[in-house]
Tab-separated table of C-alpha atoms in Angstrom:
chain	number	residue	atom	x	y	z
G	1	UNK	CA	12.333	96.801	46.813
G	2	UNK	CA	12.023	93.662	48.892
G	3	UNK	CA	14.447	93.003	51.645
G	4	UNK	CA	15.536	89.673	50.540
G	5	UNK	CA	16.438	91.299	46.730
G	6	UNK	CA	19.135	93.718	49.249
G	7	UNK	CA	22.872	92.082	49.339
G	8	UNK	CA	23.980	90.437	52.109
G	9	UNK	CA	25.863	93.832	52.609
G	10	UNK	CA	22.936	95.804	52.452
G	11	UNK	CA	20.435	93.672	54.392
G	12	UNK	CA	23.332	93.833	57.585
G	13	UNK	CA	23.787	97.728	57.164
G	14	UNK	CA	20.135	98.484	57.318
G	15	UNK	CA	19.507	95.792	60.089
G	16	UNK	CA	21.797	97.626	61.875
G	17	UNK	CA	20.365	100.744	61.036
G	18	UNK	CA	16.897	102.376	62.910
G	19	UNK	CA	14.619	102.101	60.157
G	20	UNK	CA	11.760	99.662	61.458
G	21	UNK	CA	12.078	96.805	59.243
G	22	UNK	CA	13.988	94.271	59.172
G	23	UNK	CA	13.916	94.102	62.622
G	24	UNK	CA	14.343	90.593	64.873
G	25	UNK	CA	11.760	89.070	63.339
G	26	UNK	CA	13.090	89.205	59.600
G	27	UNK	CA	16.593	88.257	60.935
G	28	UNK	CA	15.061	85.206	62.412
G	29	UNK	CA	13.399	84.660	59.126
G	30	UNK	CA	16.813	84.562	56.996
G	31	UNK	CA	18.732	82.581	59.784
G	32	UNK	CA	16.080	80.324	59.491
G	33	UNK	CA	16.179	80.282	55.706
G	34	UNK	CA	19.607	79.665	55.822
G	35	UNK	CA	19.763	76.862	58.584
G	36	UNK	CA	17.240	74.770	55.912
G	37	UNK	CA	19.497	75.755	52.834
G	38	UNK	CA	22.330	74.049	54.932
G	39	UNK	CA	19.978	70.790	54.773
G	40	UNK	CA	19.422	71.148	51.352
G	41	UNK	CA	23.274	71.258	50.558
G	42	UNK	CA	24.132	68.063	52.509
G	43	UNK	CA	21.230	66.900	50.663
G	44	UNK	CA	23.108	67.552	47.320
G	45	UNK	CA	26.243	66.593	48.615
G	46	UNK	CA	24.765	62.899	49.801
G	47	UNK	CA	22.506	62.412	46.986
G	48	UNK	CA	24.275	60.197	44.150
G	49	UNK	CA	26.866	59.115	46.272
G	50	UNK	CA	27.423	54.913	46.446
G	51	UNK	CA	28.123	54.532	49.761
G	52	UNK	CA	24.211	56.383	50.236
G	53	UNK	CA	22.391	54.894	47.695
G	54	UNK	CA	20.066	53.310	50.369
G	55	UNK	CA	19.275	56.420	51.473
G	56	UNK	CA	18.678	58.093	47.983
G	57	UNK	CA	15.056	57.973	47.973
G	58	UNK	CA	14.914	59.845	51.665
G	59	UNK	CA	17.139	62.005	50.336
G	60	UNK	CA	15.327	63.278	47.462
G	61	UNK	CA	12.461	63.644	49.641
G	62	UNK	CA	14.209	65.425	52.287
G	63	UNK	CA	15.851	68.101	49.688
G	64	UNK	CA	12.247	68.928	48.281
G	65	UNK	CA	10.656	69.838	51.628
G	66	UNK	CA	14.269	72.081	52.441
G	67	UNK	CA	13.176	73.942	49.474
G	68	UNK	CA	9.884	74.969	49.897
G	69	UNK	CA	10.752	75.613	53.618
G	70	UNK	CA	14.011	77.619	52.735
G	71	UNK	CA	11.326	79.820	50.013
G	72	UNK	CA	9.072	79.866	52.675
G	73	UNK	CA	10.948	81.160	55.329
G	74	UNK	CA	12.726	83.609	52.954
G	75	UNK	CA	9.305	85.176	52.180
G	76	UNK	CA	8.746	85.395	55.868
G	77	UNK	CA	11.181	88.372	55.666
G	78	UNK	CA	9.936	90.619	53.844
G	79	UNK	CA	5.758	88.897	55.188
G	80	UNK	CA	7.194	90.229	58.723
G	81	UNK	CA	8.232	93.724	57.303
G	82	UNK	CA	4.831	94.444	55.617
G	83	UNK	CA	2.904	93.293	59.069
G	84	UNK	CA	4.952	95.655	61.445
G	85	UNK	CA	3.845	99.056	58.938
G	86	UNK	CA	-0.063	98.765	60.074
G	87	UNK	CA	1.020	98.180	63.549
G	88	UNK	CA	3.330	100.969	63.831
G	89	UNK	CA	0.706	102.973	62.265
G	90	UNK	CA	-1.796	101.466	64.438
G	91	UNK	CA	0.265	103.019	67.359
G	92	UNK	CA	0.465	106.511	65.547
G	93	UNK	CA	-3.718	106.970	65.557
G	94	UNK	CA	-5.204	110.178	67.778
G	95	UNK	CA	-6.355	108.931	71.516
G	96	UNK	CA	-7.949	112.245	72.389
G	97	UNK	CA	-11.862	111.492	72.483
G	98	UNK	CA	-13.531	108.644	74.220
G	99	UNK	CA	-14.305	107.630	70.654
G	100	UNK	CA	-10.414	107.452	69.406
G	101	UNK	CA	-9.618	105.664	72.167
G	102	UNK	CA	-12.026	102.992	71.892
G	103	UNK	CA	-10.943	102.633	67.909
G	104	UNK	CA	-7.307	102.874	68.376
G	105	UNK	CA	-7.754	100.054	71.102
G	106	UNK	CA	-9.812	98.292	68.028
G	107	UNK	CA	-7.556	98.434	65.239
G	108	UNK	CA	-4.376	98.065	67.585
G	109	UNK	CA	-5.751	94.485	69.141
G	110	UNK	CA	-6.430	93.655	65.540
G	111	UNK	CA	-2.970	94.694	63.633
G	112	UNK	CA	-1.189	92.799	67.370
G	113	UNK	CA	-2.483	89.604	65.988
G	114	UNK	CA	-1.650	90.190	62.460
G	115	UNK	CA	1.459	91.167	63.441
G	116	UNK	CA	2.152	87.784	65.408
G	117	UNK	CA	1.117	85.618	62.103
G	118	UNK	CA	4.157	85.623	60.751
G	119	UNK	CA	6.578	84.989	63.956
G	120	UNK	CA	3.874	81.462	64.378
G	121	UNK	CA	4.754	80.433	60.793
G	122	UNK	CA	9.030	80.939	61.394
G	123	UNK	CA	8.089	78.928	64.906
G	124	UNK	CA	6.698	76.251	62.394
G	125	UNK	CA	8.900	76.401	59.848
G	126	UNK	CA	11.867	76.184	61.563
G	127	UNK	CA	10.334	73.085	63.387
G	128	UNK	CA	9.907	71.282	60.320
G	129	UNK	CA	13.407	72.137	59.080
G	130	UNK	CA	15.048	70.691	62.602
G	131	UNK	CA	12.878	67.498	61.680
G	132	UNK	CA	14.730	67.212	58.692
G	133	UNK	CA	18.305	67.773	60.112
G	134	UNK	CA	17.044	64.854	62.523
G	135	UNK	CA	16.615	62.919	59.614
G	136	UNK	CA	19.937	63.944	57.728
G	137	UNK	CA	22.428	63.387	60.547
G	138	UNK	CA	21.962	59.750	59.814
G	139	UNK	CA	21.410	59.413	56.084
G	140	UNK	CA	23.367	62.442	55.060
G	141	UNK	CA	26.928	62.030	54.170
G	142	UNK	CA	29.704	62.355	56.680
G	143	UNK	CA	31.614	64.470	54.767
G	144	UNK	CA	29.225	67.521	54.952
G	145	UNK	CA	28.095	66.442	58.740
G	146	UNK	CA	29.157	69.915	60.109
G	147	UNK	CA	26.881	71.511	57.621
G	148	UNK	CA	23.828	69.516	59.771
G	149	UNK	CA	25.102	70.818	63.107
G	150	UNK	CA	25.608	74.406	61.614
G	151	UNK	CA	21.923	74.140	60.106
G	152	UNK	CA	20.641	72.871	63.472
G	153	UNK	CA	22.369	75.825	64.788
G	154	UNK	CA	20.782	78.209	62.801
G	155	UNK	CA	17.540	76.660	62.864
G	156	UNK	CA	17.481	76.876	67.083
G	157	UNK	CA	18.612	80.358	67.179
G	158	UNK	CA	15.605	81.310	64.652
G	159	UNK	CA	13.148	79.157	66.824
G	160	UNK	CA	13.654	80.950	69.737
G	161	UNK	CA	13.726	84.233	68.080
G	162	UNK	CA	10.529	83.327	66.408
G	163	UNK	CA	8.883	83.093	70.078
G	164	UNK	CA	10.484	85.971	71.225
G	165	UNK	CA	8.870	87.793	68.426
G	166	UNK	CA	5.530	86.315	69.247
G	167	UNK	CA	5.990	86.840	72.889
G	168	UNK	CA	6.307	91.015	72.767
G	169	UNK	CA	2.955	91.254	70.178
G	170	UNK	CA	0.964	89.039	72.866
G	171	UNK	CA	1.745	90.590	75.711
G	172	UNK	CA	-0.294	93.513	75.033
G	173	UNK	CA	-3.403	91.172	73.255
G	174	UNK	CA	-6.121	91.413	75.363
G	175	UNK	CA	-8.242	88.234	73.670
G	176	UNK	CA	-6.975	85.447	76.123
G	177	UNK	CA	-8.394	82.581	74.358
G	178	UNK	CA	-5.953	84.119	70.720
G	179	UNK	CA	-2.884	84.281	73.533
G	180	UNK	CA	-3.292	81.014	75.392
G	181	UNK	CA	-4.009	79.337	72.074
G	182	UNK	CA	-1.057	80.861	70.426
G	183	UNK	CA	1.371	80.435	73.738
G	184	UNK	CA	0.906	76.907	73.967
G	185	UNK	CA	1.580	75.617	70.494
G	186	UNK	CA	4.246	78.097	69.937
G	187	UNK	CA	5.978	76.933	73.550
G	188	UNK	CA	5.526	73.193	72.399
G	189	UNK	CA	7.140	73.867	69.746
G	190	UNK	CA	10.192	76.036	70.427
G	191	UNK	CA	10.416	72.841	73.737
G	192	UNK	CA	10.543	69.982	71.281
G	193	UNK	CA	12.419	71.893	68.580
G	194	UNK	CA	15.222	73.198	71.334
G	195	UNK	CA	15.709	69.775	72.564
G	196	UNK	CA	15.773	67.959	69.030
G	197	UNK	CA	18.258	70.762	68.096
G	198	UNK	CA	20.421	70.301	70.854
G	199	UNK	CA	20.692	66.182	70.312
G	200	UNK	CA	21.079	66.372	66.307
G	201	UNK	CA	23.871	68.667	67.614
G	202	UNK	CA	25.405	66.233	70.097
G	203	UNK	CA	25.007	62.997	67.645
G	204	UNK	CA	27.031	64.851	65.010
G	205	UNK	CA	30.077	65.683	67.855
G	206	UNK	CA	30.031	61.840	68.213
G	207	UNK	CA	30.384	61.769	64.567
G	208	UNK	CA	33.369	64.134	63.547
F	1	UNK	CA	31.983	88.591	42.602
F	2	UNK	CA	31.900	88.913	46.245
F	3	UNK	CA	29.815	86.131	48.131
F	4	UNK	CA	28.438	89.210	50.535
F	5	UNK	CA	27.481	91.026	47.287
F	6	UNK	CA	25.032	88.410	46.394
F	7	UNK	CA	20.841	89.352	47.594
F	8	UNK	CA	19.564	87.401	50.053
F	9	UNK	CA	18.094	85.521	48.064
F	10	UNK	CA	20.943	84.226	46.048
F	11	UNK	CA	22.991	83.621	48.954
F	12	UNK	CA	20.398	81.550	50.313
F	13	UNK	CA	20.411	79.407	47.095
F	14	UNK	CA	23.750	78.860	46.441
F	15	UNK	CA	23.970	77.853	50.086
F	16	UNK	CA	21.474	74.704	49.553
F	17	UNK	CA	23.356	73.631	46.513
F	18	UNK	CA	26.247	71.694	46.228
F	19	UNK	CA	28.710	74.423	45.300
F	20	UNK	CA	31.812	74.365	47.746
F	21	UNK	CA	31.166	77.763	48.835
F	22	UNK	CA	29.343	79.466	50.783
F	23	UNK	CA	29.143	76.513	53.257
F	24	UNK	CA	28.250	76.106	57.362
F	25	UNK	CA	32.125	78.128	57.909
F	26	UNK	CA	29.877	81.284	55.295
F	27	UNK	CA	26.784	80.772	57.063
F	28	UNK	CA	28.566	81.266	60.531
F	29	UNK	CA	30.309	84.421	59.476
F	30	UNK	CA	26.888	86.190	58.133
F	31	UNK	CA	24.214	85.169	61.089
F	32	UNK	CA	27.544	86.561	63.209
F	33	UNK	CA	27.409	89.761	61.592
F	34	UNK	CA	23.816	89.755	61.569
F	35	UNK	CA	23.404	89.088	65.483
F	36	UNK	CA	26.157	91.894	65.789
F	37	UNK	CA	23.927	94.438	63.781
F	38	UNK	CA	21.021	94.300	66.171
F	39	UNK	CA	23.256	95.269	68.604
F	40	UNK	CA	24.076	98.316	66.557
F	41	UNK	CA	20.104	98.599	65.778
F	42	UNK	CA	19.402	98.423	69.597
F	43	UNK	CA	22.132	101.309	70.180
F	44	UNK	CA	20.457	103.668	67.357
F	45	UNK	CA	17.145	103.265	68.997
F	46	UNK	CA	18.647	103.927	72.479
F	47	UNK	CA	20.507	106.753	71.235
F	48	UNK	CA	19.399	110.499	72.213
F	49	UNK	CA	16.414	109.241	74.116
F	50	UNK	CA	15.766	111.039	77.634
F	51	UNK	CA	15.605	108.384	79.508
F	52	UNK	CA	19.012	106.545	78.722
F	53	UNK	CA	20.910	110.085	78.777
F	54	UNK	CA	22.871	108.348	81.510
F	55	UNK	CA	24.170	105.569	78.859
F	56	UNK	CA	24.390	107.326	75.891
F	57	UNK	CA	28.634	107.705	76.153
F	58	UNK	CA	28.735	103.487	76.891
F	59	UNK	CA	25.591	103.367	74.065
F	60	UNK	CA	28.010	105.061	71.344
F	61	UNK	CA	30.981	102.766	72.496
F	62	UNK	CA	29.092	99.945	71.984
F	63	UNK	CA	27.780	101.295	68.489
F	64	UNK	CA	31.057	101.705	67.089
F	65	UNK	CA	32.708	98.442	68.613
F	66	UNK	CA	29.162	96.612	66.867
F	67	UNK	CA	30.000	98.041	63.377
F	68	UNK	CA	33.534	97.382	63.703
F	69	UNK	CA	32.643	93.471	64.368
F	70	UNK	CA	29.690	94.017	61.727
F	71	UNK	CA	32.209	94.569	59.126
F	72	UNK	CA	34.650	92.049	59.943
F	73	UNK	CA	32.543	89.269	60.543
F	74	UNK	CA	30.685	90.261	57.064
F	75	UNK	CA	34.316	89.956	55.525
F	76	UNK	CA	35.011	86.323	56.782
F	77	UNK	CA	32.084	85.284	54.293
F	78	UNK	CA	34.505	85.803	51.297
F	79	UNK	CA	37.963	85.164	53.461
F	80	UNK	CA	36.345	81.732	54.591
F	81	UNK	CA	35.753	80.817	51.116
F	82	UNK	CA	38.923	82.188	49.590
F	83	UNK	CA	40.947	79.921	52.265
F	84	UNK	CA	38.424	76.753	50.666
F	85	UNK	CA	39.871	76.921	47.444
F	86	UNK	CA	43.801	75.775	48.650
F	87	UNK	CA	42.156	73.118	50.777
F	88	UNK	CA	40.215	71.505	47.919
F	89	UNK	CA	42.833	72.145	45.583
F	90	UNK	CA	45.791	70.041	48.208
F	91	UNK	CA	43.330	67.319	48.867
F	92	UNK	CA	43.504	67.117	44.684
F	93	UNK	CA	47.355	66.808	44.443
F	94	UNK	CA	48.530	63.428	43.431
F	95	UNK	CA	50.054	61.191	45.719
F	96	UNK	CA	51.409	58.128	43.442
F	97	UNK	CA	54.874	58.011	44.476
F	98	UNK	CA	56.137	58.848	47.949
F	99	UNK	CA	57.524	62.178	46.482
F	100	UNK	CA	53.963	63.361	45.497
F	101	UNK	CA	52.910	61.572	49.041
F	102	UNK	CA	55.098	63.666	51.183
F	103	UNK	CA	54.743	66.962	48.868
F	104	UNK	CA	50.252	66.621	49.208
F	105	UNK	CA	50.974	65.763	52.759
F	106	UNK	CA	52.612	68.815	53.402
F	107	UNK	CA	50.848	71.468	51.458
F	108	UNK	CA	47.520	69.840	52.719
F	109	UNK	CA	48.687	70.603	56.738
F	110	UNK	CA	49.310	74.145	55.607
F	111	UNK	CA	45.864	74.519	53.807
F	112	UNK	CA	44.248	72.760	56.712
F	113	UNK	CA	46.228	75.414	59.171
F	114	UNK	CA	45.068	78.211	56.656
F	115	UNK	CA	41.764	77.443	56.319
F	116	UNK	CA	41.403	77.243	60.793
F	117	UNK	CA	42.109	80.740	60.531
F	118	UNK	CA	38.900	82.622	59.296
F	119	UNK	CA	36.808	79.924	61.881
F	120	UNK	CA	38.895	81.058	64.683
F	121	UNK	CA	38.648	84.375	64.072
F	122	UNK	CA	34.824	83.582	63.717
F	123	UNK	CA	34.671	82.260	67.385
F	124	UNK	CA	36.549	85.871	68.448
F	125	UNK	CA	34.835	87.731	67.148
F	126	UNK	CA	31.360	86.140	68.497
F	127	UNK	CA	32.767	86.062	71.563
F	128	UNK	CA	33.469	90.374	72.107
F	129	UNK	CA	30.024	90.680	69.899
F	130	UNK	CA	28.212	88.546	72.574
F	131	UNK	CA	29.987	90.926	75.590
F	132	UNK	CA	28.274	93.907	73.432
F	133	UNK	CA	24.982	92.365	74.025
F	134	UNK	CA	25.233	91.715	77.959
F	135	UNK	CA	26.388	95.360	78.464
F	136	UNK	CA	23.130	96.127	76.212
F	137	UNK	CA	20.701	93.911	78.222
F	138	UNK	CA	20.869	96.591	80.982
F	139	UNK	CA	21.234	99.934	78.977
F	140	UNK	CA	19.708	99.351	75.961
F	141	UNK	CA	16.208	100.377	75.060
F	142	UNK	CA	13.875	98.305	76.918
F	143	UNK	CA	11.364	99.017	74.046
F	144	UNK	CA	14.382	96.971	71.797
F	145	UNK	CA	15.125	94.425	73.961
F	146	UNK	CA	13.865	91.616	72.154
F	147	UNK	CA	16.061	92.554	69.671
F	148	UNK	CA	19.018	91.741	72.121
F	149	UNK	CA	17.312	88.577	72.688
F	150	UNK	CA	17.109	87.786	68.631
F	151	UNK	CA	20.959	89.213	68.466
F	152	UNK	CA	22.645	86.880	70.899
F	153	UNK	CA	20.569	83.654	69.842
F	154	UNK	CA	21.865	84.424	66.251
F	155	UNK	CA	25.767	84.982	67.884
F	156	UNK	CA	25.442	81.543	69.956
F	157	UNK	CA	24.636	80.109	66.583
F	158	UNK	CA	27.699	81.747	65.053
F	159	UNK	CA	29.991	80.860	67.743
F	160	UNK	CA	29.308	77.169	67.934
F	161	UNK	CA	29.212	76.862	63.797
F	162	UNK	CA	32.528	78.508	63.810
F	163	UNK	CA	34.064	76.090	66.573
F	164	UNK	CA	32.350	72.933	64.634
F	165	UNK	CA	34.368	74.384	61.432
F	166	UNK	CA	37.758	74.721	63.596
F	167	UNK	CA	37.062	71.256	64.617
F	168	UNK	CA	36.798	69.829	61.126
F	169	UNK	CA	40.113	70.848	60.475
F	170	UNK	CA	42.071	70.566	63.646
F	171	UNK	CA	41.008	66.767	63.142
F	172	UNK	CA	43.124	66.019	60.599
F	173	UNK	CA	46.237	68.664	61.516
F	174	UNK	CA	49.213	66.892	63.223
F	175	UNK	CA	50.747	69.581	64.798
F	176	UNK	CA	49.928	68.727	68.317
F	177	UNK	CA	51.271	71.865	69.599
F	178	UNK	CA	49.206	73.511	67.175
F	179	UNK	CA	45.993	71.336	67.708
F	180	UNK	CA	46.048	72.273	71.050
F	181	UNK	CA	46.744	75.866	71.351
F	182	UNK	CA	43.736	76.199	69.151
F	183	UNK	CA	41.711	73.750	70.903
F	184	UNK	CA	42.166	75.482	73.804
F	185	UNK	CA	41.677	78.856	73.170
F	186	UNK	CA	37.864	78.780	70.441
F	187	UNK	CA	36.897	75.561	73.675
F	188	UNK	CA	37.346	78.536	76.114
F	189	UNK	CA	35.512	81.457	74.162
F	190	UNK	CA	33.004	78.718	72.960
F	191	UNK	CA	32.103	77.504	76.739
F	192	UNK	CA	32.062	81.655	77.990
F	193	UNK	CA	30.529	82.983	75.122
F	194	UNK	CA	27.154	80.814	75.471
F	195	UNK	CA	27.312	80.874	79.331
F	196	UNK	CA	26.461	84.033	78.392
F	197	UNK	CA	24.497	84.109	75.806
F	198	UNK	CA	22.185	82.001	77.736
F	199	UNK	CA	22.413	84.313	80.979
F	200	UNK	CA	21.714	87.307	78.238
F	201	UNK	CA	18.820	85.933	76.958
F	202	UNK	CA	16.928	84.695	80.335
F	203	UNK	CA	17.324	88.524	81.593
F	204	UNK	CA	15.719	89.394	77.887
F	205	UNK	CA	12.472	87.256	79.100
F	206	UNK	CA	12.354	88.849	82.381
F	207	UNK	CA	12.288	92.133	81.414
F	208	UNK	CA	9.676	91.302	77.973
């Protein structure tokens, strides 16, 4: 069964819970999934409206690209869950010989970077979806303004947990060109992100 | 049927349309209760391990307290949206004569006062979930400690969405006395609570 099909009821008890998965990394999946669903509301609670009928056309724009980011970060859940089983396995392979050693090391480096895929994409993601609260704090409508600092909210929390999940899988990848590479577009990122965050919030305490 | 017994999935959906519930005051309560169950998560993989026998007493205080909040938090989901329906239904009322003026006017500052409470209680409970995590940062798993990072990021998100949703309401209350008993009080937790959060989460990256 995939994690996302769980209630909201179950997904919380078994996050809570020891099993493996979900672990940070699919929580910062959903919060991010739900900070872009927040766009796509004041979306549909702008679109139509007089008073925002200039905006209409961003609008509808703006509430397509929520959607496939809310999807996409929604499958990042479960994408995140199904990454962490060959790395915990990974871990679980024989070290005895000289031999074992040499392919645990192998297949270990290799499931590390597979297993940081998925926190680069929420990093991304959840970029994109700030951009569009950015956008929606002045074209959105008023009325649903706390929904945009909420979703900005959400989205900065699942930013920052997305690095943090990328952070623990390279610190043990030995291929420094993969970790620089990685560090420094994922740091940009989570930088610009943190900061566009943080003034969407402030413009809509101005606004309230 | 229950807002918390929706999947993932559909929770996320209903969030990015333009249904009245869930909305940012919802999305606070549930990425509250899911930063509070990584605390429990980090406690069950502390738990019985040699070398946090010292902790384990403080590590099953902190598990119960987390599922306590867990629970609650989960709760305000449905109890945020239950005290919606009044509020929408007030701001209906007619007001054509000064009769049906006074009458909306005063069941609308009751609904307004009613529908503070689950946001409030939001900010509380964010607050003491938050405290869990700092007591974690230093006797929690090490091998879980991202997780503490992921856990209060979500909880600083839940803390300020549940103060922006007091503040929407407050806004239009005109019970001074009221106004600022409650301004005072979620401005206090709110300022506290992501002091430290923040201090929480810079110990998380020294220690990754």
């Amino acid at each position: 069964m995939k994690l996302v099909n769980k209630s909201c009821t179950e997904f919380v008890d078994v996050l809570s819970s020891k099993a493996a998965v979900p672990g940070g990394g699919g929580a910062a999946a959903l919060v991010g999934s739900m900070g872009t669903a927040l766009a796509g509301m004041v979306c549909n609670l702008t679109s139509g409206k007089k008073k925002y009928a200039q905006y209409e056309e961003d609008i509808q724009k703006i509430l397509k690209e929520s959607l496939t980011l809310q999807q996409e970060l929604l499958d990042m859940v479960d994408e995140d869950a199904e990454e962490f089983l060959p790395l915990s396995k990974a871990y679980g392979l024989p070290a005895e010989t000289d031999a074992e050693k040499a392919e645990k090391e192998k297949v270990l480096q290799e499931a590390l970077k597979n297993a940081c895929g998925v926190p680069i994409k929420i990093v991304r993601k959840c970029y994109e979806a700030i951009k569009l609260h950015e956008e929606l704090v002045e074209k959105g409508s008023k009325l649903a303004i706390s929904d945009v600092g909420v979703g900005v909210q959400c989205l900065r929390a699942a930013i920052i947990s997305g690095q943090l999940n990328v952070i623990i899988n390279i610190n043990m990848i030995k291929d420094q060109e993969f970790v620089s590479k990685v560090k420094e577009e994922t740091d940009r990122l989570v930088n610009d992100g943190v900061k566009i965050a943080d003034k969407v919030y402030e413009r809509v305490l101005e606004i309230l």
